[in-house]
Short mmCIF file of C-alpha atoms in Angstrom, two decimals:
data_model
loop_
_atom_site.label_atom_id
_atom_site.label_comp_id
_atom_site.label_asym_id
_atom_site.label_seq_id
_atom_site.Cartn_x
_atom_site.Cartn_y
_atom_site.Cartn_z
CA MET A 1 -0.10 0.07 0.12
CA LYS A 2 2.78 2.31 0.95
CA ARG A 3 4.55 1.49 -2.14
CA ALA A 4 1.58 2.10 -4.38
CA ARG A 5 1.13 5.51 -2.62
CA ALA A 6 4.66 6.39 -3.26
CA ALA A 7 4.41 5.40 -6.92
CA VAL A 8 1.32 7.68 -7.48
CA LEU A 9 2.92 10.51 -5.64
CA GLY A 10 6.08 9.88 -7.68
CA VAL A 11 4.10 10.04 -10.87
CA TRP A 12 2.25 13.05 -9.65
CA GLY A 13 5.28 14.82 -8.83
CA PHE A 14 6.93 14.09 -12.12
CA VAL A 15 4.11 15.07 -14.33
CA VAL A 16 2.59 17.99 -12.44
CA GLY A 17 5.75 19.15 -10.83
CA ASP A 18 5.59 21.77 -8.07
CA ASP A 19 2.92 23.95 -9.30
CA TRP A 20 -0.34 22.10 -9.67
CA ARG A 21 -2.12 25.41 -10.45
CA THR A 22 -0.20 25.73 -13.82
CA ALA A 23 -1.06 22.13 -14.68
CA VAL A 24 -4.72 23.09 -14.02
CA GLY A 25 -4.29 26.11 -15.99
CA VAL A 26 -2.88 24.17 -19.15
CA ALA A 27 -5.78 21.76 -19.08
CA LEU A 28 -8.30 24.57 -18.90
CA ALA A 29 -6.56 26.47 -21.76
CA LEU A 30 -6.40 23.43 -23.95
CA GLY A 31 -10.15 22.74 -23.02
CA ALA A 32 -11.13 26.22 -23.98
CA THR A 33 -9.17 25.90 -27.40
CA ALA A 34 -11.19 22.71 -28.12
CA VAL A 35 -14.53 24.63 -27.27
CA VAL A 36 -13.68 27.52 -29.46
CA ALA A 37 -12.54 25.21 -32.37
CA ALA A 38 -15.60 22.94 -31.87
CA ALA A 39 -17.78 26.05 -32.35
CA GLY A 40 -16.25 26.61 -35.69
CA ALA A 41 -14.27 29.63 -34.98
CA SER A 42 -10.48 30.15 -35.28
CA ALA A 43 -8.84 28.96 -32.19
CA TRP A 44 -5.06 29.18 -32.59
CA TRP A 45 -5.05 32.55 -30.79
CA VAL A 46 -6.37 30.97 -27.34
CA MET A 47 -3.04 29.17 -26.25
CA PRO A 48 -0.49 31.76 -26.60
CA PRO A 49 -1.78 34.44 -24.29
CA ALA A 50 -3.15 31.76 -22.00
CA VAL A 51 0.50 30.23 -21.49
CA LEU A 52 1.95 33.70 -21.04
CA ALA A 53 -0.54 34.57 -18.33
CA LEU A 54 0.06 31.09 -16.57
CA LEU A 55 3.81 31.74 -16.59
CA ALA A 56 3.30 35.31 -15.14
CA LEU A 57 1.05 34.14 -12.41
CA SER A 58 3.27 31.38 -11.46
CA LEU A 59 6.18 33.68 -11.27
CA ARG A 60 4.15 36.17 -9.22
CA ARG A 61 3.31 33.23 -6.71
CA ALA A 62 6.88 32.46 -6.45
CA ALA A 63 7.99 35.97 -6.06
CA ARG A 64 5.39 36.58 -3.36
CA GLY A 65 6.62 33.59 -1.55
CA ALA A 66 10.17 35.11 -1.57
CA ALA A 67 8.89 38.44 -0.27
CA ARG A 68 6.96 36.69 2.58
CA ARG A 69 10.05 34.75 3.45
CA ASP A 70 12.05 37.78 3.81
CA MET B 1 -2.52 9.63 -53.28
CA TRP B 2 -4.07 12.01 -50.95
CA PRO B 3 -7.71 11.05 -50.08
CA ALA B 4 -10.31 13.37 -51.63
CA ALA B 5 -11.89 13.89 -48.23
CA GLN B 6 -8.78 15.50 -46.89
CA LEU B 7 -8.69 17.82 -49.72
CA SER B 8 -12.15 19.25 -49.22
CA GLY B 9 -13.07 21.97 -46.86
CA PRO B 10 -12.43 25.68 -46.78
CA ASN B 11 -8.71 25.51 -47.38
CA PRO B 12 -7.75 22.32 -49.49
CA GLY B 13 -4.07 23.37 -49.57
CA ALA B 14 -3.72 23.63 -45.87
CA SER B 15 -5.57 20.23 -45.47
CA ALA B 16 -3.25 18.66 -47.91
CA TYR B 17 -0.15 20.10 -46.16
CA ARG B 18 -1.44 18.75 -42.77
CA TRP B 19 -2.33 15.33 -44.14
CA ALA B 20 1.16 14.97 -45.82
CA ARG B 21 3.10 16.28 -42.76
CA ASP B 22 1.09 13.74 -40.57
CA HIS B 23 1.89 10.94 -42.77
CA GLU B 24 5.42 11.75 -43.11
CA PHE B 25 5.39 13.01 -46.79
CA PRO B 26 8.16 15.09 -47.67
CA THR B 27 7.32 18.52 -46.15
CA SER B 28 10.93 19.07 -45.16
CA THR B 29 13.51 21.53 -46.34
CA PRO B 30 16.23 20.74 -48.86
CA THR B 31 18.58 19.74 -46.03
CA GLY B 32 16.20 16.78 -45.53
CA MET B 33 15.01 18.08 -42.07
CA SER B 34 11.90 20.01 -41.39
CA GLY B 35 11.82 23.11 -39.02
CA ALA B 36 9.90 21.06 -36.46
CA ALA B 37 12.38 18.09 -36.91
CA LEU B 38 15.23 20.64 -36.26
CA GLY B 39 13.45 22.08 -33.37
CA LEU B 40 13.03 18.53 -31.93
CA ALA B 41 16.66 17.78 -32.33
CA ILE B 42 17.77 20.95 -30.70
CA SER B 43 15.27 20.67 -27.74
CA VAL B 44 16.23 17.03 -26.97
CA PHE B 45 20.06 17.69 -27.32
CA LEU B 46 19.95 20.80 -24.88
CA ALA B 47 17.58 18.89 -22.48
CA CYS B 48 19.82 15.88 -22.54
CA ALA B 49 23.12 17.83 -22.28
CA VAL B 50 21.77 19.80 -18.97
CA GLU B 51 20.83 16.48 -17.41
CA ALA B 52 23.84 14.68 -18.48
CA VAL B 53 26.13 17.35 -16.95
CA GLU B 54 24.25 16.84 -13.69
CA ALA B 55 24.29 13.10 -13.95
CA LEU B 56 28.00 13.11 -14.72
CA THR B 57 28.83 15.12 -11.59
CA ILE B 58 27.16 12.32 -9.35
CA VAL B 59 28.88 9.43 -11.23
CA LEU B 60 32.12 11.22 -11.02
CA ALA B 61 32.15 11.72 -7.37
CA VAL B 62 31.04 8.14 -6.48
CA GLY B 63 33.47 6.76 -9.10
CA SER B 64 36.51 8.51 -8.08
CA THR B 65 35.99 8.02 -4.35
CA ARG B 66 34.91 4.55 -4.08
CA SER B 67 34.50 2.27 -7.21
CA TRP B 68 34.50 3.00 -10.86
CA ARG B 69 33.39 -0.41 -11.78
CA SER B 70 30.53 -0.28 -9.57
CA ALA B 71 29.46 3.22 -10.59
CA MET B 72 29.70 2.35 -14.29
CA SER B 73 27.46 -0.69 -13.62
CA GLY B 74 24.95 1.59 -12.15
CA VAL B 75 25.15 3.85 -15.02
CA GLY B 76 24.60 0.82 -17.34
CA ALA B 77 21.73 -0.52 -15.48
CA ALA B 78 20.08 3.00 -15.45
CA ILE B 79 20.61 3.32 -19.41
CA VAL B 80 18.97 -0.20 -19.88
CA VAL B 81 15.98 0.87 -17.79
CA LEU B 82 15.60 4.20 -19.72
CA ALA B 83 15.96 2.43 -23.06
CA ALA B 84 13.34 -0.09 -21.89
CA ILE B 85 10.93 2.85 -21.01
CA VAL B 86 11.44 4.38 -24.46
CA ALA B 87 11.16 1.00 -26.25
CA ALA B 88 7.95 0.08 -24.31
CA LEU B 89 6.06 3.48 -24.40
CA GLY B 90 7.28 4.46 -27.88
CA PRO B 91 5.16 2.17 -29.98
CA ALA B 92 2.13 2.64 -27.54
CA LEU B 93 2.21 6.40 -28.04
CA THR B 94 2.64 6.25 -31.88
CA SER B 95 -0.25 3.98 -32.06
CA LEU B 96 -2.63 6.83 -30.68
CA PRO B 97 -4.79 8.92 -33.16
CA ILE B 98 -2.67 11.89 -34.25
CA ASP B 99 -4.91 14.51 -32.64
CA VAL B 100 -5.20 12.60 -29.18
CA LEU B 101 -1.45 12.24 -29.28
CA ARG B 102 -0.84 16.01 -30.06
CA LEU B 103 -3.35 16.94 -27.20
CA ALA B 104 -1.61 14.67 -24.71
CA VAL B 105 1.97 15.53 -25.88
CA GLY B 106 1.19 19.27 -26.04
CA GLY B 107 -0.23 19.25 -22.58
CA LEU B 108 2.71 17.32 -21.05
CA LEU B 109 5.27 19.47 -22.86
CA LEU B 110 3.46 22.68 -21.68
CA ILE B 111 3.48 21.51 -18.12
CA PHE B 112 7.33 20.47 -18.36
CA GLY B 113 8.38 23.45 -20.36
CA LEU B 114 6.69 25.99 -17.93
CA GLN B 115 8.49 24.32 -15.07
CA TRP B 116 11.84 24.68 -16.63
CA LEU B 117 11.06 28.12 -17.92
CA ARG B 118 9.77 29.32 -14.36
CA LYS B 119 12.70 27.89 -12.63
CA ALA B 120 15.15 29.36 -15.11
CA ILE B 121 13.56 32.93 -14.75
CA LEU B 122 13.64 32.57 -10.88
CA ARG B 123 17.29 31.67 -11.07
CA SER B 124 18.16 34.53 -13.44
CA ALA B 125 16.40 36.90 -11.06
CA GLY B 126 18.15 35.53 -8.03
CA LEU B 127 15.24 34.10 -6.40
CA LYS B 128 16.35 30.52 -6.59
CA ALA B 129 19.70 29.29 -6.02
CA LYS B 130 21.67 28.40 -9.20
CA HIS B 131 22.92 24.94 -9.70
CA ASP B 132 26.41 24.64 -8.79
CA GLU B 133 28.12 21.60 -10.07
CA LEU B 134 31.24 21.96 -7.99
CA GLU B 135 29.15 22.28 -4.75
CA THR B 136 27.10 19.31 -5.75
CA TYR B 137 30.32 17.39 -6.45
CA GLU B 138 31.85 18.16 -3.11
CA GLN B 139 28.59 17.18 -1.40
CA GLU B 140 28.59 13.89 -3.23
CA LEU B 141 32.25 13.32 -2.29
CA ARG B 142 31.71 13.94 1.23
CA ALA B 143 28.56 11.55 1.22
CA ALA B 144 30.62 8.89 -0.49
CA ARG B 145 33.48 9.06 2.01
CA ALA B 146 30.95 8.84 4.90
CA ALA B 147 29.10 5.93 3.41
CA GLY B 148 31.54 3.41 5.13
CA ALA B 149 34.11 1.11 3.82
CA GLU B 150 33.89 0.09 0.10
CA ARG B 151 32.82 -3.51 -0.21
CA ALA B 152 34.76 -5.96 -2.20
CA GLY B 153 33.21 -6.98 -5.62
CA LEU B 154 30.26 -4.68 -6.62
CA ASP B 155 30.15 -1.76 -4.22
CA GLY B 156 26.40 -1.23 -3.45
CA TYR B 157 26.69 2.44 -2.49
CA SER B 158 28.45 3.27 -5.70
CA PHE B 159 25.98 1.28 -7.83
CA THR B 160 22.80 2.67 -6.21
CA ILE B 161 23.90 6.37 -6.25
CA ALA B 162 25.12 6.25 -9.95
CA PHE B 163 22.00 4.21 -10.86
CA LYS B 164 19.60 6.72 -9.17
CA GLY B 165 21.34 9.82 -10.46
CA VAL B 166 21.35 8.60 -14.17
CA LEU B 167 17.80 7.24 -13.88
CA LEU B 168 16.26 10.33 -12.25
CA GLU B 169 18.10 12.79 -14.63
CA GLY B 170 17.39 10.61 -17.50
CA LEU B 171 13.62 9.97 -16.83
CA GLU B 172 12.67 13.50 -17.93
CA VAL B 173 14.83 13.43 -21.01
CA ALA B 174 13.34 9.93 -21.90
CA PHE B 175 9.77 11.41 -21.76
CA ILE B 176 10.83 14.33 -24.01
CA VAL B 177 12.50 11.95 -26.39
CA LEU B 178 9.23 10.02 -26.45
CA THR B 179 6.63 13.04 -26.60
CA PHE B 180 8.82 14.90 -29.17
CA GLY B 181 9.72 11.68 -31.22
CA ALA B 182 6.33 10.11 -31.18
CA ASN B 183 4.50 13.17 -32.10
CA GLN B 184 6.66 13.51 -35.41
CA HIS B 185 7.19 9.81 -35.82
CA ARG B 186 10.95 10.53 -35.27
CA ILE B 187 11.82 8.71 -32.15
CA PRO B 188 15.22 7.71 -33.71
CA LEU B 189 16.08 11.20 -34.37
CA ALA B 190 15.28 12.33 -30.93
CA ALA B 191 17.17 9.32 -29.52
CA ALA B 192 20.03 10.23 -31.75
CA ALA B 193 20.13 13.81 -30.51
CA ALA B 194 20.05 12.53 -26.78
CA GLY B 195 22.73 10.18 -27.39
CA LEU B 196 25.04 12.92 -29.09
CA ALA B 197 24.52 15.10 -26.16
CA VAL B 198 25.58 12.43 -23.74
CA LEU B 199 28.62 11.51 -25.81
CA LEU B 200 29.72 15.19 -25.90
CA VAL B 201 29.07 15.67 -22.10
CA LEU B 202 31.12 12.55 -21.43
CA ALA B 203 33.98 13.79 -23.81
CA ALA B 204 33.92 17.19 -22.06
CA GLY B 205 34.13 15.58 -18.65
CA PHE B 206 36.92 13.35 -19.79
CA ALA B 207 38.88 16.42 -21.03
CA ALA B 208 38.04 18.39 -17.79
CA ARG B 209 38.67 15.41 -15.50
CA GLY B 210 35.98 16.75 -13.39
CA PRO B 211 32.50 18.24 -13.03
CA LEU B 212 31.57 20.62 -15.83
CA ALA B 213 31.33 23.61 -13.62
CA ARG B 214 31.41 26.24 -16.32
CA THR B 215 28.47 25.00 -18.34
CA PRO B 216 25.83 27.78 -18.82
CA GLU B 217 23.28 25.48 -17.33
CA ASN B 218 20.70 28.10 -16.56
CA THR B 219 20.82 29.57 -20.08
CA MET B 220 20.55 26.18 -21.42
CA LYS B 221 17.64 25.29 -19.26
CA PHE B 222 15.90 28.63 -20.27
CA ALA B 223 16.29 27.71 -23.94
CA VAL B 224 14.84 24.17 -23.27
CA GLY B 225 11.92 25.68 -21.31
CA VAL B 226 11.24 28.07 -24.33
CA MET B 227 11.55 25.19 -26.90
CA LEU B 228 9.26 22.82 -24.82
CA THR B 229 6.60 25.39 -24.14
CA SER B 230 6.60 26.60 -27.60
CA PHE B 231 6.10 23.07 -29.18
CA GLY B 232 3.49 22.42 -26.41
CA ILE B 233 1.48 25.57 -27.40
CA PHE B 234 1.79 24.38 -31.21
CA TRP B 235 0.75 20.75 -30.75
CA GLY B 236 -1.63 21.19 -27.78
CA ALA B 237 -3.66 23.81 -29.84
CA GLU B 238 -3.54 21.47 -32.89
CA GLY B 239 -4.68 18.49 -30.86
CA ALA B 240 -7.46 20.53 -29.46
CA GLY B 241 -8.59 21.21 -32.99
CA ALA B 242 -7.06 24.56 -33.81
CA HIS B 243 -5.33 25.29 -37.18
CA TRP B 244 -2.37 27.56 -37.11
CA PRO B 245 -1.93 30.18 -39.67
CA GLY B 246 0.97 29.12 -41.97
CA SER B 247 0.97 25.61 -40.32
CA ASP B 248 4.36 24.69 -39.18
CA ALA B 249 5.68 28.18 -40.02
CA ALA B 250 3.69 29.46 -37.06
CA LEU B 251 6.54 28.03 -34.86
CA LEU B 252 8.85 30.85 -36.33
CA ALA B 253 6.32 33.30 -34.63
CA ILE B 254 5.69 31.29 -31.47
CA ILE B 255 9.22 30.53 -30.40
CA PRO B 256 10.69 34.10 -30.66
CA GLY B 257 7.56 35.52 -29.20
CA LEU B 258 7.83 33.31 -26.19
CA LEU B 259 11.69 33.95 -25.88
CA ILE B 260 11.08 37.65 -25.99
CA ALA B 261 8.14 37.50 -23.40
CA SER B 262 10.27 35.26 -21.13
CA ALA B 263 13.23 37.38 -21.27
CA ALA B 264 11.20 40.46 -20.42
CA MET B 265 9.68 38.83 -17.50
CA ALA B 266 13.03 37.77 -16.31
CA ARG B 267 14.26 41.44 -16.70
CA ILE B 268 11.34 42.83 -14.90
CA MET B 269 12.02 40.22 -11.92
CA ARG B 270 15.68 41.13 -11.86
CA ARG B 271 14.89 44.72 -11.70
CA SER B 272 12.29 44.31 -8.87
CA VAL B 273 14.78 42.26 -6.81
CA ARG B 274 17.52 44.92 -7.31
CA HIS B 275 14.94 47.60 -6.13
CA GLY B 276 14.02 45.42 -2.89
CA ARG B 277 10.41 44.93 -4.12
CA LEU B 278 10.86 41.27 -4.04
CA GLY B 279 12.54 38.60 -1.85
CA THR B 280 16.21 37.58 -2.01
CA ILE B 281 17.86 34.31 -2.99
CA ALA B 282 16.57 31.34 -1.36
CA PRO B 283 18.91 29.64 1.06
CA PRO B 284 20.28 26.11 0.22
CA GLY B 285 17.12 23.50 0.53
CA GLU B 286 14.52 26.24 0.29
CA SER B 287 13.49 28.00 -2.97
CA ALA B 288 11.21 30.80 -3.98
CA ASP B 289 9.18 28.16 -5.83
CA THR B 290 5.60 27.52 -4.99
CA GLY B 291 6.37 23.95 -3.64
CA GLU B 292 9.26 21.75 -3.09
CA ALA B 293 7.77 18.60 -4.55
CA ALA B 294 9.97 18.34 -7.63
CA ALA B 295 13.09 16.46 -7.37
CA LEU B 296 13.32 16.18 -11.02
CA GLY B 297 13.74 18.54 -14.05
CA ALA B 298 14.96 21.98 -14.28
#
């Protein structure tokens, strides 16, 4: 049981990494792209700004963590 | 022959191009390598070189302190496991429908790429300690000396540390090789780029007779982060049903665009740190990251 839990946590840590919010954001952005594309509209423009926003938010969280630590 | 159904629709030319590309028809440059394939090779090469530098430090430390034979046995065993992972998962991935594969691969590359990019920017801004190969080497040396007497025959400590070091550093590279390679049906090219990177790092390590402390690791990690994230954006969107203007040529806008935006973010963060608006560099064992779960990757 312990080994199975460790394996699941290992896979989670490997795939999702140390910022689960970014992983969720990526899934939501891809979902939004699929919805826009399914509606018949051009959908290529969804991902670039979404990814930049995810990166900026992730950096802001890290920076705030550093500011709190100080 | 292209199926007629693939050539119908609002833009038959683009449909034909996509169909040809997805079925490995020659959409490449006269040099025989398409832009996407070149991107694949560069990304895998850089990612593998960075991880190989880190693995080399560990292997050098245990090998020179305790037992080269045991350390190299550990390296060999780890390479066999990594090759088995690629061999087992490669065919499974390539058998997926192309859009499902692109969506999954795009999502994974985005998650990996954003992690590499975030950590490289934080290191560049001074909010996360840079990887110091000499310090890591010294730590591994001390740990190897403190691990007790070397055993006759196969030294378990040297074998285990070398095995774990190469496996952990190589696992993410194996996934990059798999995801990039499977998506373009070019796993051999990705594996060759990874192998070349390992050979070059080994040669450099042999020439330096020590850890490669002068490697611009953070710059390489930044570049890998940009490449993984850019390909993640491209393939993820395609897998979700989007069509890029200009098809593969869109990468020529995505990669520099992301590079410029990331460099701007790094610059803003560095300036904020200099002006005291953000925290200072994280002490050893602690980072400015949002968590400490990742023991792998950038």
